[in-house]
């Protein structure tokens, strides 16, 4: 059975609780069927990880401002590119086939941004694992956990699903070829396009 921390974190990642939402200890305990003590400890842990912030006496799900997003994408690009480069060197044939199958299967979710976002997370995590570097995987887990604080997936932008999957295929092709430099470039381009798409989404909101 999952602990209170994992349950609350999963709810944030799933969008059940979004940036700005207030988390109430008693409501969480009732929702997840656990006592209030582990919920209180989980909330304290999430606060130290900057997933939650104080609003008076309440804890709310944190949100990321423009500068924080820019910093997050910068770090993500470096770490993800390293993972792709190492995967090109260390991925087993089975891992490469799994990555290729993911790209093929994800075509079915092309019109469902939320499903595609979940698939995208699984795809990137598989690349992290294929790097065969546990310390890198740990750092990327932290980065992707923070990404749950983004209110909307960039895959919701018109046409982004198709281009993102094409970018995924280029990454997998480079890994399959054992070309670390090409995998690095393809992953960096993929993250750059995701960041550019998010900037356009932000600009569109500002104009409204």
PDB file of C-alpha atoms in Angstrom:
ATOM      1  CA  UNK A   1       0.000   0.000   0.000  1.00  0.00           C
ATOM      2  CA  UNK A   2       1.280   3.479  -0.893  1.00  0.00           C
ATOM      3  CA  UNK A   3       2.160   5.884   1.894  1.00  0.00           C
ATOM      4  CA  UNK A   4       0.553   9.309   2.347  1.00  0.00           C
ATOM      5  CA  UNK A   5       3.461  11.114   0.670  1.00  0.00           C
ATOM      6  CA  UNK A   6       3.233   8.976  -2.473  1.00  0.00           C
ATOM      7  CA  UNK A   7      -0.546   9.324  -2.604  1.00  0.00           C
ATOM      8  CA  UNK A   8      -0.515  13.120  -2.329  1.00  0.00           C
ATOM      9  CA  UNK A   9       2.362  13.474  -4.793  1.00  0.00           C
ATOM     10  CA  UNK A  10       0.572  11.220  -7.288  1.00  0.00           C
ATOM     11  CA  UNK A  11      -2.570  13.344  -6.930  1.00  0.00           C
ATOM     12  CA  UNK A  12      -0.567  16.503  -7.708  1.00  0.00           C
ATOM     13  CA  UNK A  13       1.090  14.832 -10.696  1.00  0.00           C
ATOM     14  CA  UNK A  14      -2.309  13.651 -11.965  1.00  0.00           C
ATOM     15  CA  UNK A  15      -3.697  17.175 -11.738  1.00  0.00           C
ATOM     16  CA  UNK A  16      -6.195  16.326  -9.002  1.00  0.00           C
ATOM     17  CA  UNK A  17      -4.576  19.148  -7.051  1.00  0.00           C
ATOM     18  CA  UNK A  18      -3.336  22.012  -9.205  1.00  0.00           C
ATOM     19  CA  UNK A  19      -1.116  25.024  -8.495  1.00  0.00           C
ATOM     20  CA  UNK A  20      -2.902  27.304  -6.038  1.00  0.00           C
ATOM     21  CA  UNK A  21      -5.125  24.566  -4.590  1.00  0.00           C
ATOM     22  CA  UNK A  22      -5.237  24.419  -0.796  1.00  0.00           C
ATOM     23  CA  UNK A  23      -4.423  21.087   0.845  1.00  0.00           C
ATOM     24  CA  UNK A  24      -6.262  20.395   4.079  1.00  0.00           C
ATOM     25  CA  UNK A  25      -4.881  17.741   6.389  1.00  0.00           C
ATOM     26  CA  UNK A  26      -8.246  16.356   7.513  1.00  0.00           C
ATOM     27  CA  UNK A  27      -9.638  16.215   3.957  1.00  0.00           C
ATOM     28  CA  UNK A  28      -6.563  14.398   2.664  1.00  0.00           C
ATOM     29  CA  UNK A  29      -6.707  11.873   5.510  1.00  0.00           C
ATOM     30  CA  UNK A  30     -10.334  11.117   4.704  1.00  0.00           C
ATOM     31  CA  UNK A  31      -9.743  11.000   0.944  1.00  0.00           C
ATOM     32  CA  UNK A  32      -6.887   8.518   1.146  1.00  0.00           C
ATOM     33  CA  UNK A  33      -8.108   6.557   4.145  1.00  0.00           C
ATOM     34  CA  UNK A  34      -5.077   7.232   6.337  1.00  0.00           C
ATOM     35  CA  UNK A  35      -4.609   8.884   9.710  1.00  0.00           C
ATOM     36  CA  UNK A  36      -3.724  12.556  10.003  1.00  0.00           C
ATOM     37  CA  UNK A  37      -0.217  12.022  11.394  1.00  0.00           C
ATOM     38  CA  UNK A  38       1.299  10.529   8.191  1.00  0.00           C
ATOM     39  CA  UNK A  39      -0.575  13.151   6.157  1.00  0.00           C
ATOM     40  CA  UNK A  40       0.942  15.915   8.297  1.00  0.00           C
ATOM     41  CA  UNK A  41       4.419  14.422   7.847  1.00  0.00           C
ATOM     42  CA  UNK A  42       3.847  14.085   4.083  1.00  0.00           C
ATOM     43  CA  UNK A  43       2.787  17.715   3.805  1.00  0.00           C
ATOM     44  CA  UNK A  44       5.877  18.844   5.704  1.00  0.00           C
ATOM     45  CA  UNK A  45       8.064  16.785   3.371  1.00  0.00           C
ATOM     46  CA  UNK A  46       6.396  18.228   0.275  1.00  0.00           C
ATOM     47  CA  UNK A  47       6.865  21.724   1.682  1.00  0.00           C
ATOM     48  CA  UNK A  48      10.605  21.167   2.168  1.00  0.00           C
ATOM     49  CA  UNK A  49      10.750  19.972  -1.461  1.00  0.00           C
ATOM     50  CA  UNK A  50       9.031  23.224  -2.556  1.00  0.00           C
ATOM     51  CA  UNK A  51       6.057  21.312  -3.947  1.00  0.00           C
ATOM     52  CA  UNK A  52       3.877  23.142  -1.416  1.00  0.00           C
ATOM     53  CA  UNK A  53       4.134  26.701  -0.111  1.00  0.00           C
ATOM     54  CA  UNK A  54       2.625  28.583   2.824  1.00  0.00           C
ATOM     55  CA  UNK A  55      -0.319  30.911   2.336  1.00  0.00           C
ATOM     56  CA  UNK A  56      -0.942  32.218   5.805  1.00  0.00           C
ATOM     57  CA  UNK A  57      -1.572  29.121   7.898  1.00  0.00           C
ATOM     58  CA  UNK A  58      -2.539  27.042   4.870  1.00  0.00           C
ATOM     59  CA  UNK A  59      -0.434  24.972   2.500  1.00  0.00           C
ATOM     60  CA  UNK A  60      -1.126  25.327  -1.201  1.00  0.00           C
ATOM     61  CA  UNK A  61       0.294  23.591  -4.262  1.00  0.00           C
ATOM     62  CA  UNK A  62       3.189  25.710  -5.512  1.00  0.00           C
ATOM     63  CA  UNK A  63       3.233  27.344  -8.918  1.00  0.00           C
ATOM     64  CA  UNK A  64       6.223  28.173 -11.098  1.00  0.00           C
ATOM     65  CA  UNK A  65       6.872  31.675 -12.387  1.00  0.00           C
ATOM     66  CA  UNK A  66       8.528  32.410 -15.733  1.00  0.00           C
ATOM     67  CA  UNK A  67      12.070  32.483 -14.345  1.00  0.00           C
ATOM     68  CA  UNK A  68      11.594  29.228 -12.467  1.00  0.00           C
ATOM     69  CA  UNK A  69      10.284  27.563 -15.625  1.00  0.00           C
ATOM     70  CA  UNK A  70      13.274  28.821 -17.613  1.00  0.00           C
ATOM     71  CA  UNK A  71      15.669  27.466 -14.976  1.00  0.00           C
ATOM     72  CA  UNK A  72      13.837  24.141 -14.872  1.00  0.00           C
ATOM     73  CA  UNK A  73      13.981  23.689 -18.648  1.00  0.00           C
ATOM     74  CA  UNK A  74      17.688  24.580 -18.674  1.00  0.00           C
ATOM     75  CA  UNK A  75      18.503  21.911 -16.103  1.00  0.00           C
ATOM     76  CA  UNK A  76      16.155  19.433 -17.729  1.00  0.00           C
ATOM     77  CA  UNK A  77      17.813  19.854 -21.132  1.00  0.00           C
ATOM     78  CA  UNK A  78      21.268  19.175 -19.707  1.00  0.00           C
ATOM     79  CA  UNK A  79      20.252  16.132 -17.670  1.00  0.00           C
ATOM     80  CA  UNK A  80      17.964  14.623 -20.316  1.00  0.00           C
ATOM     81  CA  UNK A  81      20.635  15.050 -22.997  1.00  0.00           C
ATOM     82  CA  UNK A  82      23.139  13.268 -20.772  1.00  0.00           C
ATOM     83  CA  UNK A  83      20.637  10.448 -20.231  1.00  0.00           C
ATOM     84  CA  UNK A  84      20.128  10.062 -23.993  1.00  0.00           C
ATOM     85  CA  UNK A  85      23.883  10.088 -24.596  1.00  0.00           C
ATOM     86  CA  UNK A  86      24.444   7.393 -21.966  1.00  0.00           C
ATOM     87  CA  UNK A  87      21.477   5.383 -23.255  1.00  0.00           C
ATOM     88  CA  UNK A  88      23.068   5.322 -26.714  1.00  0.00           C
ATOM     89  CA  UNK A  89      26.087   3.727 -25.057  1.00  0.00           C
ATOM     90  CA  UNK A  90      24.471   1.418 -22.502  1.00  0.00           C
ATOM     91  CA  UNK A  91      20.875   0.607 -23.531  1.00  0.00           C
ATOM     92  CA  UNK A  92      20.223  -3.082 -24.120  1.00  0.00           C
ATOM     93  CA  UNK A  93      18.526  -4.237 -27.346  1.00  0.00           C
ATOM     94  CA  UNK A  94      15.413  -4.959 -25.286  1.00  0.00           C
ATOM     95  CA  UNK A  95      15.334  -1.411 -23.905  1.00  0.00           C
ATOM     96  CA  UNK A  96      15.698   0.039 -27.387  1.00  0.00           C
ATOM     97  CA  UNK A  97      12.813  -2.098 -28.652  1.00  0.00           C
ATOM     98  CA  UNK A  98      10.645  -0.954 -25.737  1.00  0.00           C
ATOM     99  CA  UNK A  99      11.376   2.697 -26.556  1.00  0.00           C
ATOM    100  CA  UNK A 100      10.525   2.146 -30.226  1.00  0.00           C
ATOM    101  CA  UNK A 101       7.287   0.383 -29.294  1.00  0.00           C
ATOM    102  CA  UNK A 102       6.347   3.264 -26.992  1.00  0.00           C
ATOM    103  CA  UNK A 103       6.638   5.727 -29.875  1.00  0.00           C
ATOM    104  CA  UNK A 104       4.466   3.502 -32.054  1.00  0.00           C
ATOM    105  CA  UNK A 105       1.853   2.941 -29.337  1.00  0.00           C
ATOM    106  CA  UNK A 106       1.680   6.619 -28.400  1.00  0.00           C
ATOM    107  CA  UNK A 107       0.296   7.454 -31.847  1.00  0.00           C
ATOM    108  CA  UNK A 108      -3.061   6.251 -30.516  1.00  0.00           C
ATOM    109  CA  UNK A 109      -3.078   9.087 -27.951  1.00  0.00           C
ATOM    110  CA  UNK A 110      -2.284  11.810 -30.462  1.00  0.00           C
ATOM    111  CA  UNK A 111      -5.648  13.575 -29.966  1.00  0.00           C
ATOM    112  CA  UNK A 112      -5.668  13.253 -26.176  1.00  0.00           C
ATOM    113  CA  UNK A 113      -3.170  15.739 -24.638  1.00  0.00           C
ATOM    114  CA  UNK A 114      -3.533  14.374 -21.093  1.00  0.00           C
ATOM    115  CA  UNK A 115      -2.997  10.753 -22.179  1.00  0.00           C
ATOM    116  CA  UNK A 116      -0.105  11.859 -24.363  1.00  0.00           C
ATOM    117  CA  UNK A 117       1.428  13.727 -21.411  1.00  0.00           C
ATOM    118  CA  UNK A 118       1.321  10.535 -19.330  1.00  0.00           C
ATOM    119  CA  UNK A 119       2.838   8.573 -22.205  1.00  0.00           C
ATOM    120  CA  UNK A 120       5.505  11.242 -22.631  1.00  0.00           C
ATOM    121  CA  UNK A 121       6.465  10.911 -18.977  1.00  0.00           C
ATOM    122  CA  UNK A 122       6.796   7.118 -19.326  1.00  0.00           C
ATOM    123  CA  UNK A 123       8.892   7.514 -22.471  1.00  0.00           C
ATOM    124  CA  UNK A 124      11.345   9.914 -20.863  1.00  0.00           C
ATOM    125  CA  UNK A 125      11.581   7.775 -17.732  1.00  0.00           C
ATOM    126  CA  UNK A 126      12.463   4.789 -19.907  1.00  0.00           C
ATOM    127  CA  UNK A 127      15.337   6.767 -21.423  1.00  0.00           C
ATOM    128  CA  UNK A 128      16.474   7.685 -17.913  1.00  0.00           C
ATOM    129  CA  UNK A 129      16.544   4.003 -16.947  1.00  0.00           C
ATOM    130  CA  UNK A 130      18.350   3.087 -20.169  1.00  0.00           C
ATOM    131  CA  UNK A 131      21.179   5.444 -19.160  1.00  0.00           C
ATOM    132  CA  UNK A 132      22.051   2.896 -16.453  1.00  0.00           C
ATOM    133  CA  UNK A 133      23.157   5.656 -14.086  1.00  0.00           C
ATOM    134  CA  UNK A 134      21.223   5.613 -10.815  1.00  0.00           C
ATOM    135  CA  UNK A 135      22.369   9.063  -9.697  1.00  0.00           C
ATOM    136  CA  UNK A 136      21.230  10.652 -12.942  1.00  0.00           C
ATOM    137  CA  UNK A 137      17.874   8.874 -12.645  1.00  0.00           C
ATOM    138  CA  UNK A 138      17.427  10.292  -9.135  1.00  0.00           C
ATOM    139  CA  UNK A 139      18.094  13.849 -10.307  1.00  0.00           C
ATOM    140  CA  UNK A 140      15.749  13.489 -13.260  1.00  0.00           C
ATOM    141  CA  UNK A 141      13.027  12.126 -10.988  1.00  0.00           C
ATOM    142  CA  UNK A 142      13.308  15.359  -8.990  1.00  0.00           C
ATOM    143  CA  UNK A 143      13.106  17.480 -12.145  1.00  0.00           C
ATOM    144  CA  UNK A 144      10.046  15.629 -13.423  1.00  0.00           C
ATOM    145  CA  UNK A 145       8.382  15.816 -10.015  1.00  0.00           C
ATOM    146  CA  UNK A 146       8.736  19.600 -10.146  1.00  0.00           C
ATOM    147  CA  UNK A 147       7.267  19.606 -13.655  1.00  0.00           C
ATOM    148  CA  UNK A 148       3.999  18.432 -12.084  1.00  0.00           C
ATOM    149  CA  UNK A 149       3.616  22.045 -10.903  1.00  0.00           C
ATOM    150  CA  UNK A 150       2.984  23.176 -14.469  1.00  0.00           C
ATOM    151  CA  UNK A 151      -0.717  23.867 -14.777  1.00  0.00           C
ATOM    152  CA  UNK A 152      -0.991  22.700 -18.384  1.00  0.00           C
ATOM    153  CA  UNK A 153       0.957  20.346 -20.648  1.00  0.00           C
ATOM    154  CA  UNK A 154       2.660  21.869 -23.698  1.00  0.00           C
ATOM    155  CA  UNK A 155       1.316  18.850 -25.602  1.00  0.00           C
ATOM    156  CA  UNK A 156      -2.082  20.564 -25.543  1.00  0.00           C
ATOM    157  CA  UNK A 157      -0.839  23.064 -28.146  1.00  0.00           C
ATOM    158  CA  UNK A 158      -2.169  22.572 -31.669  1.00  0.00           C
ATOM    159  CA  UNK A 159       0.040  20.158 -33.613  1.00  0.00           C
ATOM    160  CA  UNK A 160       2.524  19.648 -30.767  1.00  0.00           C
ATOM    161  CA  UNK A 161       1.567  15.993 -30.272  1.00  0.00           C
ATOM    162  CA  UNK A 162       2.559  15.031 -33.812  1.00  0.00           C
ATOM    163  CA  UNK A 163       5.854  16.928 -33.741  1.00  0.00           C
ATOM    164  CA  UNK A 164       6.728  15.630 -30.257  1.00  0.00           C
ATOM    165  CA  UNK A 165       6.312  12.014 -31.369  1.00  0.00           C
ATOM    166  CA  UNK A 166       8.439  12.685 -34.451  1.00  0.00           C
ATOM    167  CA  UNK A 167      11.104  14.083 -32.118  1.00  0.00           C
ATOM    168  CA  UNK A 168      10.798  10.982 -29.917  1.00  0.00           C
ATOM    169  CA  UNK A 169      11.424   8.790 -32.957  1.00  0.00           C
ATOM    170  CA  UNK A 170      14.606  10.699 -33.811  1.00  0.00           C
ATOM    171  CA  UNK A 171      15.837  10.239 -30.249  1.00  0.00           C
ATOM    172  CA  UNK A 172      15.153   6.495 -30.340  1.00  0.00           C
ATOM    173  CA  UNK A 173      16.781   6.126 -33.777  1.00  0.00           C
ATOM    174  CA  UNK A 174      19.949   7.784 -32.449  1.00  0.00           C
ATOM    175  CA  UNK A 175      19.983   5.590 -29.335  1.00  0.00           C
ATOM    176  CA  UNK A 176      19.419   2.474 -31.459  1.00  0.00           C
ATOM    177  CA  UNK A 177      22.338   3.493 -33.675  1.00  0.00           C
ATOM    178  CA  UNK A 178      24.572   3.935 -30.644  1.00  0.00           C
ATOM    179  CA  UNK A 179      25.185   7.548 -31.688  1.00  0.00           C
ATOM    180  CA  UNK A 180      25.513   9.434 -28.420  1.00  0.00           C
ATOM    181  CA  UNK A 181      26.129  12.812 -30.037  1.00  0.00           C
ATOM    182  CA  UNK A 182      23.016  12.506 -32.212  1.00  0.00           C
ATOM    183  CA  UNK A 183      20.926  11.345 -29.251  1.00  0.00           C
ATOM    184  CA  UNK A 184      22.160  14.336 -27.254  1.00  0.00           C
ATOM    185  CA  UNK A 185      21.257  16.758 -30.075  1.00  0.00           C
ATOM    186  CA  UNK A 186      17.843  15.187 -30.675  1.00  0.00           C
ATOM    187  CA  UNK A 187      16.947  15.322 -26.986  1.00  0.00           C
ATOM    188  CA  UNK A 188      18.086  18.935 -26.625  1.00  0.00           C
ATOM    189  CA  UNK A 189      16.040  19.930 -29.678  1.00  0.00           C
ATOM    190  CA  UNK A 190      13.025  18.125 -28.215  1.00  0.00           C
ATOM    191  CA  UNK A 191      13.277  20.023 -24.910  1.00  0.00           C
ATOM    192  CA  UNK A 192      13.894  23.302 -26.748  1.00  0.00           C
ATOM    193  CA  UNK A 193      10.734  22.819 -28.805  1.00  0.00           C
ATOM    194  CA  UNK A 194       8.734  21.962 -25.669  1.00  0.00           C
ATOM    195  CA  UNK A 195       9.967  25.150 -23.967  1.00  0.00           C
ATOM    196  CA  UNK A 196       9.242  27.256 -27.052  1.00  0.00           C
ATOM    197  CA  UNK A 197       5.720  25.803 -27.201  1.00  0.00           C
ATOM    198  CA  UNK A 198       5.140  26.607 -23.527  1.00  0.00           C
ATOM    199  CA  UNK A 199       6.343  30.183 -24.059  1.00  0.00           C
ATOM    200  CA  UNK A 200       3.815  30.561 -26.884  1.00  0.00           C
ATOM    201  CA  UNK A 201       1.055  29.208 -24.648  1.00  0.00           C
ATOM    202  CA  UNK A 202       2.017  31.699 -21.931  1.00  0.00           C
ATOM    203  CA  UNK A 203       2.047  34.557 -24.445  1.00  0.00           C
ATOM    204  CA  UNK A 204      -1.421  33.572 -25.686  1.00  0.00           C
ATOM    205  CA  UNK A 205      -2.772  33.621 -22.122  1.00  0.00           C
ATOM    206  CA  UNK A 206      -1.235  37.060 -21.513  1.00  0.00           C
ATOM    207  CA  UNK A 207      -2.990  38.443 -24.609  1.00  0.00           C
ATOM    208  CA  UNK A 208      -6.414  37.246 -23.440  1.00  0.00           C
TER     209      UNK A 208
END
